[in-house]
Short mmCIF file of C-alpha atoms and ligand atoms in Angstrom, two decimals:
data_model
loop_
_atom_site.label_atom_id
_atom_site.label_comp_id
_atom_site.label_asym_id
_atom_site.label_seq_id
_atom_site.Cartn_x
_atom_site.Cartn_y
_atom_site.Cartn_z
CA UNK A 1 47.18 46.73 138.06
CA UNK A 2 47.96 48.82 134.97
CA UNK A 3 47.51 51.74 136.51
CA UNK A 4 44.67 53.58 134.95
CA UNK A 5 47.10 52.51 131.48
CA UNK A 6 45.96 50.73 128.43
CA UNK A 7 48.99 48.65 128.71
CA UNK A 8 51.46 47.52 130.63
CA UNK A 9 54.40 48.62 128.16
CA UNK A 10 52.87 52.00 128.44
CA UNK A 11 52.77 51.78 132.15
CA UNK A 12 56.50 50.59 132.19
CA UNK A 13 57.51 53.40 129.81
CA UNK A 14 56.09 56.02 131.85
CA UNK A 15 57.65 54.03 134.83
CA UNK A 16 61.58 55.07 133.71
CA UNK A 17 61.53 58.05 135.56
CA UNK A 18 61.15 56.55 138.87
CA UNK A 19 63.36 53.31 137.71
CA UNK A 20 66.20 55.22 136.63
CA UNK A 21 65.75 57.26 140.66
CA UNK A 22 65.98 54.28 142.00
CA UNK A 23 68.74 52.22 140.49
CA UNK A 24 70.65 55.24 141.06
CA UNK A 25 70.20 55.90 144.47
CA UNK A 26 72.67 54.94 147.83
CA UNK A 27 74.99 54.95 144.59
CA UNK A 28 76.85 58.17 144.24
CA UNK A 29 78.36 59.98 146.99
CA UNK A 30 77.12 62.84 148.93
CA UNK A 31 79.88 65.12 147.61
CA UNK A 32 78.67 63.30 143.87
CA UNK A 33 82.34 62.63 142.90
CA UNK A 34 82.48 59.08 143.81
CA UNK A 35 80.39 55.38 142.59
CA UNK A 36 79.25 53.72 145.18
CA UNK A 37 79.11 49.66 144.65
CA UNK A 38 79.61 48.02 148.45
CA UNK A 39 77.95 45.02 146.21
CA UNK A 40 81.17 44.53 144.10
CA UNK A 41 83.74 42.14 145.69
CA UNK A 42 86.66 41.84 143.89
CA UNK A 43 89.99 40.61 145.02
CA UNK A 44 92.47 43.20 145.47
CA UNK A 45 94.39 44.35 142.46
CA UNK A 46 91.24 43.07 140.22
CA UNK A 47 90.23 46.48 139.22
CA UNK A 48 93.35 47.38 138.04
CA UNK A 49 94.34 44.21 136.39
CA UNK A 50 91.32 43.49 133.83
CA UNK A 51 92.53 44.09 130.08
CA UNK A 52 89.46 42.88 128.58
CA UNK A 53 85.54 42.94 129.28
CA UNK A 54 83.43 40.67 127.44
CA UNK A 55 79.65 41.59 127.57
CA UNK A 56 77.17 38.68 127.05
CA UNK A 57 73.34 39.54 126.47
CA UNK A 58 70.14 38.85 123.96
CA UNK A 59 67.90 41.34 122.52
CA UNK A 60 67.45 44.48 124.80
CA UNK A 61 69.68 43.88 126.83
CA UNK A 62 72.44 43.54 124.08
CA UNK A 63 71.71 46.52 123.33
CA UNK A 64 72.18 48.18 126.46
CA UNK A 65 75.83 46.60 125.94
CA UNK A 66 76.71 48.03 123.12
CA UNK A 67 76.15 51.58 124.85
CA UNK A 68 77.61 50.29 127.74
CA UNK A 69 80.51 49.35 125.99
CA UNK A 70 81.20 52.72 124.33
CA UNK A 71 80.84 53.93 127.86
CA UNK A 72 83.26 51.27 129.48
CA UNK A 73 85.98 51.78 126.09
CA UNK A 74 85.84 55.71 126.60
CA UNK A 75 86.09 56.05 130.47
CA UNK A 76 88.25 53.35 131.19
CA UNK A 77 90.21 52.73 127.89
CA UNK A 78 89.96 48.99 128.45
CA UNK A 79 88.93 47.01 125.64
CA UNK A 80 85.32 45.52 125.50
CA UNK A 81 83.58 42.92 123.11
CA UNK A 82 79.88 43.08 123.14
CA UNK A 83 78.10 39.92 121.74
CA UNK A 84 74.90 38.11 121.61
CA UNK A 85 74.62 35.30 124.23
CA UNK A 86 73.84 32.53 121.32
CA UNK A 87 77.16 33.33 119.37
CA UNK A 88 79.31 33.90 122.21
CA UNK A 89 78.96 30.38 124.18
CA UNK A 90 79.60 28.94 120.99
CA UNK A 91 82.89 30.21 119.47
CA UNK A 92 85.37 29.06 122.37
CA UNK A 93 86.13 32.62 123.38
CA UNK A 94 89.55 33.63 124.33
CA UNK A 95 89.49 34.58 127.91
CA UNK A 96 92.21 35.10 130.22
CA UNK A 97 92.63 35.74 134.54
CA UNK A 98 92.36 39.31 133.27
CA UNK A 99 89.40 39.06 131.37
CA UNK A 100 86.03 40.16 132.85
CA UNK A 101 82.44 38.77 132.16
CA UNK A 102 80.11 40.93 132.57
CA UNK A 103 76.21 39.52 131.53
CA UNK A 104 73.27 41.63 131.20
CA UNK A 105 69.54 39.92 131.89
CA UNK A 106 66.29 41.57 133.02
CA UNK A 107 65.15 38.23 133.91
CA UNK A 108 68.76 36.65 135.06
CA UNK A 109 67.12 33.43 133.45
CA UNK A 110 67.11 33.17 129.75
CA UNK A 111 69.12 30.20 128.49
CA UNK A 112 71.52 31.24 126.21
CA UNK A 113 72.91 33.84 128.43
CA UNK A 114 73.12 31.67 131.72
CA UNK A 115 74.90 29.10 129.39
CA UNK A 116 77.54 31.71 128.34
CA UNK A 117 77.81 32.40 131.79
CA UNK A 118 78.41 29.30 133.02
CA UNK A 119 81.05 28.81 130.04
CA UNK A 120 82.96 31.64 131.60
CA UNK A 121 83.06 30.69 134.87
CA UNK A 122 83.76 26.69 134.13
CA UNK A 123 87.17 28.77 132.63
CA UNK A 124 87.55 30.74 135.65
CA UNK A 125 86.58 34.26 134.68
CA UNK A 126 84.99 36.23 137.06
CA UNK A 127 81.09 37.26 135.97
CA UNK A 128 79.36 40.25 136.89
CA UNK A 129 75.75 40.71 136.29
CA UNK A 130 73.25 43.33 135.73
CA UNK A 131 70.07 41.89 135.82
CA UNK A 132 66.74 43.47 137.72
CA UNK A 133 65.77 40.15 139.37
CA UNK A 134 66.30 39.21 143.01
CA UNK A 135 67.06 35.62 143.46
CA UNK A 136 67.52 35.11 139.58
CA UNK A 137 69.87 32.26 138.58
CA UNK A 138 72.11 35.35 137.14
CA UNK A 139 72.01 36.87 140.56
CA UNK A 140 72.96 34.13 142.36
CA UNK A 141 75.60 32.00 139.98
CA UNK A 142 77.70 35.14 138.94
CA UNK A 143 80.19 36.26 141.44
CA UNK A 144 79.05 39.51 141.71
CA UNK A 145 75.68 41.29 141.20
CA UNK A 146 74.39 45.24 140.02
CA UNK A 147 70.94 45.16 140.49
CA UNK A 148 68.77 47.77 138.27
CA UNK A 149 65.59 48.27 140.32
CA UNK A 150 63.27 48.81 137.57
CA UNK A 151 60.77 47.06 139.48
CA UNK A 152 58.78 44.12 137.71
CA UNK A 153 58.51 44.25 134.45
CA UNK A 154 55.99 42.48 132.73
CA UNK A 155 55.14 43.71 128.98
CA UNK A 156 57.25 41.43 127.21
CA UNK A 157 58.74 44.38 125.16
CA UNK A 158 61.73 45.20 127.30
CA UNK A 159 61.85 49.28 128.42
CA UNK A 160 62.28 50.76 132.07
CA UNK A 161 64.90 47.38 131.93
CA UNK A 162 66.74 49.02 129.29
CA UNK A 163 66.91 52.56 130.61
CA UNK A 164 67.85 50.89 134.07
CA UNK A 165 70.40 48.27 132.47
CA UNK A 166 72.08 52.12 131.09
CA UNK A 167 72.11 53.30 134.18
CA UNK A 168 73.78 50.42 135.62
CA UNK A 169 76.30 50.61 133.05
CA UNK A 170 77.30 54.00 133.39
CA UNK A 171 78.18 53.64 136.93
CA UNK A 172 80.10 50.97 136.77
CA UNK A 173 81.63 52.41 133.93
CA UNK A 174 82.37 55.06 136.06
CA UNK A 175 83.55 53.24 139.15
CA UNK A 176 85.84 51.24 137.11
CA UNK A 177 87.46 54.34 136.18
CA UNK A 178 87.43 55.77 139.98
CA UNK A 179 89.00 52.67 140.52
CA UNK A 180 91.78 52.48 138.26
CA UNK A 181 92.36 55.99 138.81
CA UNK A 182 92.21 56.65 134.94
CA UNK A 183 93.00 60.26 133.89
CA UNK A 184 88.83 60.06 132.24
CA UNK A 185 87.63 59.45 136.50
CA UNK A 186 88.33 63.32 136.59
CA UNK A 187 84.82 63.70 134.56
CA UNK A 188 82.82 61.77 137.07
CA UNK A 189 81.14 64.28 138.51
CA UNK A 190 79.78 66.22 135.61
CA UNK A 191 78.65 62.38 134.87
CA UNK A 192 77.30 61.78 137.60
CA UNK A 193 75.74 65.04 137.90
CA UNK A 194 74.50 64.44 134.23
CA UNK A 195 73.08 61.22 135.65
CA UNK A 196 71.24 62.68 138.54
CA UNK A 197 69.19 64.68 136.01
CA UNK A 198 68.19 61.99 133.78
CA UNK A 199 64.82 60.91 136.01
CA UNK A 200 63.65 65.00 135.12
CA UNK A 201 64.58 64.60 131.73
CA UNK A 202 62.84 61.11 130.79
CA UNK A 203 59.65 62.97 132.22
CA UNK A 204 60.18 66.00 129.68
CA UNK A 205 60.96 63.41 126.75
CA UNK A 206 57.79 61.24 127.60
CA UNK A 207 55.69 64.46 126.73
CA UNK A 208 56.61 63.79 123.35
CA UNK A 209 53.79 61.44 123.38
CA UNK A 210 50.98 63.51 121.97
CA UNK A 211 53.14 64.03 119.10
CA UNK A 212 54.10 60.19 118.59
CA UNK A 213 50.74 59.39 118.72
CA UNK A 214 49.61 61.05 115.80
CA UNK A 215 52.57 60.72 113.74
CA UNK A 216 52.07 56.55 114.86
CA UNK A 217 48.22 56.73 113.02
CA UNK A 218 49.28 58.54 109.49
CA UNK A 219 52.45 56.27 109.81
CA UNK A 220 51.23 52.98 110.59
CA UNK A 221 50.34 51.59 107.14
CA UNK A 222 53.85 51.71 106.54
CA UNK A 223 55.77 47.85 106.42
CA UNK A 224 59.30 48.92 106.27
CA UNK A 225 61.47 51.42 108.12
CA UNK A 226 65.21 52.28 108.67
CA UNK A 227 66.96 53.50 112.05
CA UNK A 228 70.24 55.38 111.80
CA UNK A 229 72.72 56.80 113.81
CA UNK A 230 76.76 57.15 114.42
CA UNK A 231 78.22 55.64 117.66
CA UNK A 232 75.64 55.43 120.48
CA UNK A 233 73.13 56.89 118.29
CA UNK A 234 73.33 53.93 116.21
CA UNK A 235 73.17 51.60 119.47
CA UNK A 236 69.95 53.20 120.27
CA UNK A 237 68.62 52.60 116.70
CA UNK A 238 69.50 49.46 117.52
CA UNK A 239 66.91 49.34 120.29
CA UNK A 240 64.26 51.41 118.55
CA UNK A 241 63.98 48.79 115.18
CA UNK A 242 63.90 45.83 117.71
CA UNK A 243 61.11 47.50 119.71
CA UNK A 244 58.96 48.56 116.31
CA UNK A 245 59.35 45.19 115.18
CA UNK A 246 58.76 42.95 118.14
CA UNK A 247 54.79 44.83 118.68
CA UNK A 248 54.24 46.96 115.82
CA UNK A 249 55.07 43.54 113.23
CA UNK A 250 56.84 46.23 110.91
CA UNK A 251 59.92 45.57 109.67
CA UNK A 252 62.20 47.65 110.67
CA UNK A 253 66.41 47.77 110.15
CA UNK A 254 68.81 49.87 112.46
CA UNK A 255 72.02 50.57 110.63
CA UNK A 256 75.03 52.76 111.44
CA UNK A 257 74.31 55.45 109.15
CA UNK A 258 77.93 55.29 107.78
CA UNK A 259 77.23 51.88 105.89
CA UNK A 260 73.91 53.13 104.35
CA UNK A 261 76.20 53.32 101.12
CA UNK A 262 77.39 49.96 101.37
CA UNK A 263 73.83 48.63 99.89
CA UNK A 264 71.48 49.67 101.64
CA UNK A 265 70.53 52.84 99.61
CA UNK A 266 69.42 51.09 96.84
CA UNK A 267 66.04 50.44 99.32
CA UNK A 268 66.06 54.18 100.16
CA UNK A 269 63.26 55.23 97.87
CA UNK A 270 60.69 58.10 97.62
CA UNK A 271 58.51 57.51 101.37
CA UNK A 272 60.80 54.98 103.12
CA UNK A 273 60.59 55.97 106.77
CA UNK A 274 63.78 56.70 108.22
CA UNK A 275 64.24 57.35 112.05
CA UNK A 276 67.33 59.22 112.53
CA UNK A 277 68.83 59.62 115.88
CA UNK A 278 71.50 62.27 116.02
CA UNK A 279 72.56 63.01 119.92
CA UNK A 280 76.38 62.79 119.13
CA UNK A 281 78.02 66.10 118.50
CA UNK A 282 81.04 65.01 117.69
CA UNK A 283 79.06 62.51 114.72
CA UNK A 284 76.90 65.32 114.30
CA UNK A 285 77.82 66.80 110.64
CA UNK A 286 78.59 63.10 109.68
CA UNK A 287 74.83 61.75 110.24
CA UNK A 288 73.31 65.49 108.91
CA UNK A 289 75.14 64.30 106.13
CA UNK A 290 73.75 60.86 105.78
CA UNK A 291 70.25 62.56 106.52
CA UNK A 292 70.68 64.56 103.44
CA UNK A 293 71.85 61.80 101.33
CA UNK A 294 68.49 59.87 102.18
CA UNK A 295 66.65 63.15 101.40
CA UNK A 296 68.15 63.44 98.30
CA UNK A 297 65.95 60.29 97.40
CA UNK A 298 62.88 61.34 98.90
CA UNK A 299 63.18 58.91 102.06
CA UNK A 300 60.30 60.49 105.33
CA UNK A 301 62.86 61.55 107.60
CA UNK A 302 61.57 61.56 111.27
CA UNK A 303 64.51 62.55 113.88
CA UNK A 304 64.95 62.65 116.89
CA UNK A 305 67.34 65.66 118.10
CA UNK A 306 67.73 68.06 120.60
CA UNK A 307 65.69 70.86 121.33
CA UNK A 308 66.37 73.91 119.55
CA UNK A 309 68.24 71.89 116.49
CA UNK A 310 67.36 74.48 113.73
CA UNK A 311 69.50 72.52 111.54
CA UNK A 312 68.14 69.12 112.00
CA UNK A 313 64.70 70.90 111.82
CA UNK A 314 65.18 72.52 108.26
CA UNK A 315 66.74 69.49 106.82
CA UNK A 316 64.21 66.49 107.94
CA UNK A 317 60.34 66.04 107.63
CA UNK A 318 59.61 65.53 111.16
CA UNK A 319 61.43 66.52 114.39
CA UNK A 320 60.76 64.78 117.75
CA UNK A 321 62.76 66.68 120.27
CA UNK A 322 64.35 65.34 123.31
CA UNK A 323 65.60 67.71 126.28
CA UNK A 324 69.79 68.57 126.23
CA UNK A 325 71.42 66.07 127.78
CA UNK A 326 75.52 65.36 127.97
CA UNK A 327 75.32 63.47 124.73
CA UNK A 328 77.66 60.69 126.78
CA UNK A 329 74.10 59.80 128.48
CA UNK A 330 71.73 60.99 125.54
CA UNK A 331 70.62 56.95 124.82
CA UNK A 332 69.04 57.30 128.47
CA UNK A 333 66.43 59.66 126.68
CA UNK A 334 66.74 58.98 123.03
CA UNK A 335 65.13 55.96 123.56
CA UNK A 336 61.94 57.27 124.95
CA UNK A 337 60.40 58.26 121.83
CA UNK A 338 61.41 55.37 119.80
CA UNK A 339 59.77 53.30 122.75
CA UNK A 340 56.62 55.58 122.34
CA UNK A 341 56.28 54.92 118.67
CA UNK A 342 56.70 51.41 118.57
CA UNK A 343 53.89 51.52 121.44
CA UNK A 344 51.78 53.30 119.20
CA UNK A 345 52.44 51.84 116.01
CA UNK A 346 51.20 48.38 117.82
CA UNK A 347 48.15 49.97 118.60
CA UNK A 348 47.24 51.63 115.50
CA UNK A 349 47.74 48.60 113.68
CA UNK A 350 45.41 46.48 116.66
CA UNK A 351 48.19 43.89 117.72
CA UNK A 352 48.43 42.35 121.19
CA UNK A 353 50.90 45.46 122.61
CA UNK A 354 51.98 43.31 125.55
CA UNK A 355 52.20 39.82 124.39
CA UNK A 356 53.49 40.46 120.77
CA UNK A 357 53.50 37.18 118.40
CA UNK A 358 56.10 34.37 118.67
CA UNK A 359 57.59 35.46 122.00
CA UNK A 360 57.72 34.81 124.99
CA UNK A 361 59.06 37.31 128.12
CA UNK A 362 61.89 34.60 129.27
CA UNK A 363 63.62 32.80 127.10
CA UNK A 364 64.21 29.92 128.76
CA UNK A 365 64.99 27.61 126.14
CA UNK A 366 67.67 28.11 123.47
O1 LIG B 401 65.67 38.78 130.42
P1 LIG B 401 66.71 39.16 129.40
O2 LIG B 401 67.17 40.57 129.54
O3 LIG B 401 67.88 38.22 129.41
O4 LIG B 401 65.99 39.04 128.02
C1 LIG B 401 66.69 39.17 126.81
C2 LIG B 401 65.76 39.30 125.63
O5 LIG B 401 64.98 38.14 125.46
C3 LIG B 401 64.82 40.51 125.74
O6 LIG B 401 65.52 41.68 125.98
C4 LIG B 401 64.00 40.69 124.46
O7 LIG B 401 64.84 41.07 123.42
C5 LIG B 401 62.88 41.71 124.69
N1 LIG B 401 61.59 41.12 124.51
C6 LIG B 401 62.98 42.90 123.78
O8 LIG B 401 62.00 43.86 124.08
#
């Protein structure tokens, strides 16, 4: 059932190229100009009314939000919180006829997320979901339904959900602005053409696994390490510290590599791992510049870049490179190798890969 794999989150990672076919297809038009989503019912006038998107998520899927919300801001210029389930049923958010809910769960079941959920709809705001179950409470108590068909997913480290949930995000991020007839729809098809690649380039990027492997067994003595990045390069350090910490039991820290000064240097010291992600050219000489600062102290910079970045290459310990991608959909490939070395990490260091300590794969209790 694992597929001649050791594990299923090894199985599910090499899964994403497939997953990311699939929740893409019967979803962009023949002529690939236009988002197809038959499954979204809104009233008339909806699409064109909504002045603010809330997105409600834990953990992963969070994360996928906070890419998908860069994607939403940019494409549709409509303004969108992104906020952890937990905090956001909590706080008595401000929500209006215009606002729109839109909650992200693999599992369409964990607690805090339904509650939120159910907090926006008891207000009357209309909830969209992403989630990659059929039949899930999400699916059927939110109004309307994306479904990412990642197919089951059953490490309890979250990764061909992820990718997927991305996927998901970017084309309704995309039909929105088709929609709304925003000046940014004109870029939809070099999007969507960019998208329609990705399944080819997630199989290049998992070939960086060789690589990851090895660097995972003269790395995995290590207890602490530090993600950075600038804009969606930081949300996918985001993802990469959660995934190290969840199997490999390392602690890890993402941080927008901006703030570094505001404290956190003072841990940067002579061997501190630091995973730099730097896909964003327009943050590009911003982060080489935070690379160098963490240099400067004698940090192990690992990054992963594009291929061919001489740059990156002469200024960094390690380079991992990823295939070119539109930088708008980089985090679709990014995250591969930070997937692959938390994988490995957790197996160098003997832990249970796919059911990691303390956690379970729904939380279904707050
Ligand atoms: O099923 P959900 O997407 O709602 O789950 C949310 C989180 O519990 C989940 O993403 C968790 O963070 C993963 N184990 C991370 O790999």
């Amino acid at each position: 059932e694992k597929g001649g794999y050791d594990h299923f989150m090894l199985k599910e990672i090499n899964e994403q190229p497939r997953a990311i076919r699939d929740t893409l297809t019967g979803r962009i038009s023949e002529e690939g100009d236009q988002v197809i989503f038959d499954e979204i019912e809104w009233p008339a006038g909806f699409a064109e009314q909504i002045d603010r998107i809330h997105i409600v998520a834990c953990g992963t899927s969070w994360h996928a939000g906070m890419v998908g919300k860069q994607a939403i801001e940019r494409l549709t210029r409509i303004q969108v919180d992104c906020e952890v389930a937990s905090e956001y049923r909590y706080r008595d958010p401000i929500v209006t006829e215009n606002t729109l809910m839109v909650v992200i769960t693999q599992s369409g079941e964990t607690a805090d997320t339904m509650a939120a959920l159910r907090e926006a709809k008891a207000k009357g705001v209309r909830v969209l979901a992403i989630t990659n179950v059929v039949g899930s409470s999400a699916a059927r108590e939110a109004d309307d339904v994306i479904f990412t068909w990642a197919g089951p997913e059953i490490s309890v480290a979250s990764t061909k959900a992820y990718t997927t949930q991305l996927i998901a995000l970017y084309l309704f991020a995309g039909w929105l602005a088709q929609e709304r007839k925003t000046p940014f729809a004109s870029e939809l098809p070099s999007i969507l053409s960019g998208l329609k690649q990705l399944p080819e380039l997630a199989s290049h990027a998992l070939q960086t696994a060789p690589a990851i492997e090895k660097f995972a067994k003269n790395w995995a003595d290590k207890n602490h390490a530090f993600f950075i990045g600038r804009g969606m390069d930081y949300a996918v350090s985001l993802e990469g510290s959660l995934k190290l910490k969840e199997i490999s039991y390392m602690h890890a820290e993402a941080y927008a590599a901006g703030e570094l000064k505001h404290g956190t240097l003072a841990l940067i010291v002579e061997d501190i791992p630091v995973i730099a992600v730097v896909t964003q050219e327009q943050l590009y000489e911003k982060t080489l510049s935070n690379i160098k600062e963490v240099k400067a102290r004698d940090a192990f910079v690992l990054a992963v870049a594009f291929d061919g970045d001489e740059e990156i290459a002469k200024s960094v310990d390690q380079v991992i490179s990823i295939p070119r991608v539109n930088p708008f959909l980089a985090p679709v490939i990014a995250v591969i190798p930070l997937q692959l070395l938390a994988y490995y990490a957790s197996v160098v260091r003997g832990n249970d890969v796919d059911n990691p300590r303390n956690l379970a794969k729904s939380v279904t209790v707050e």
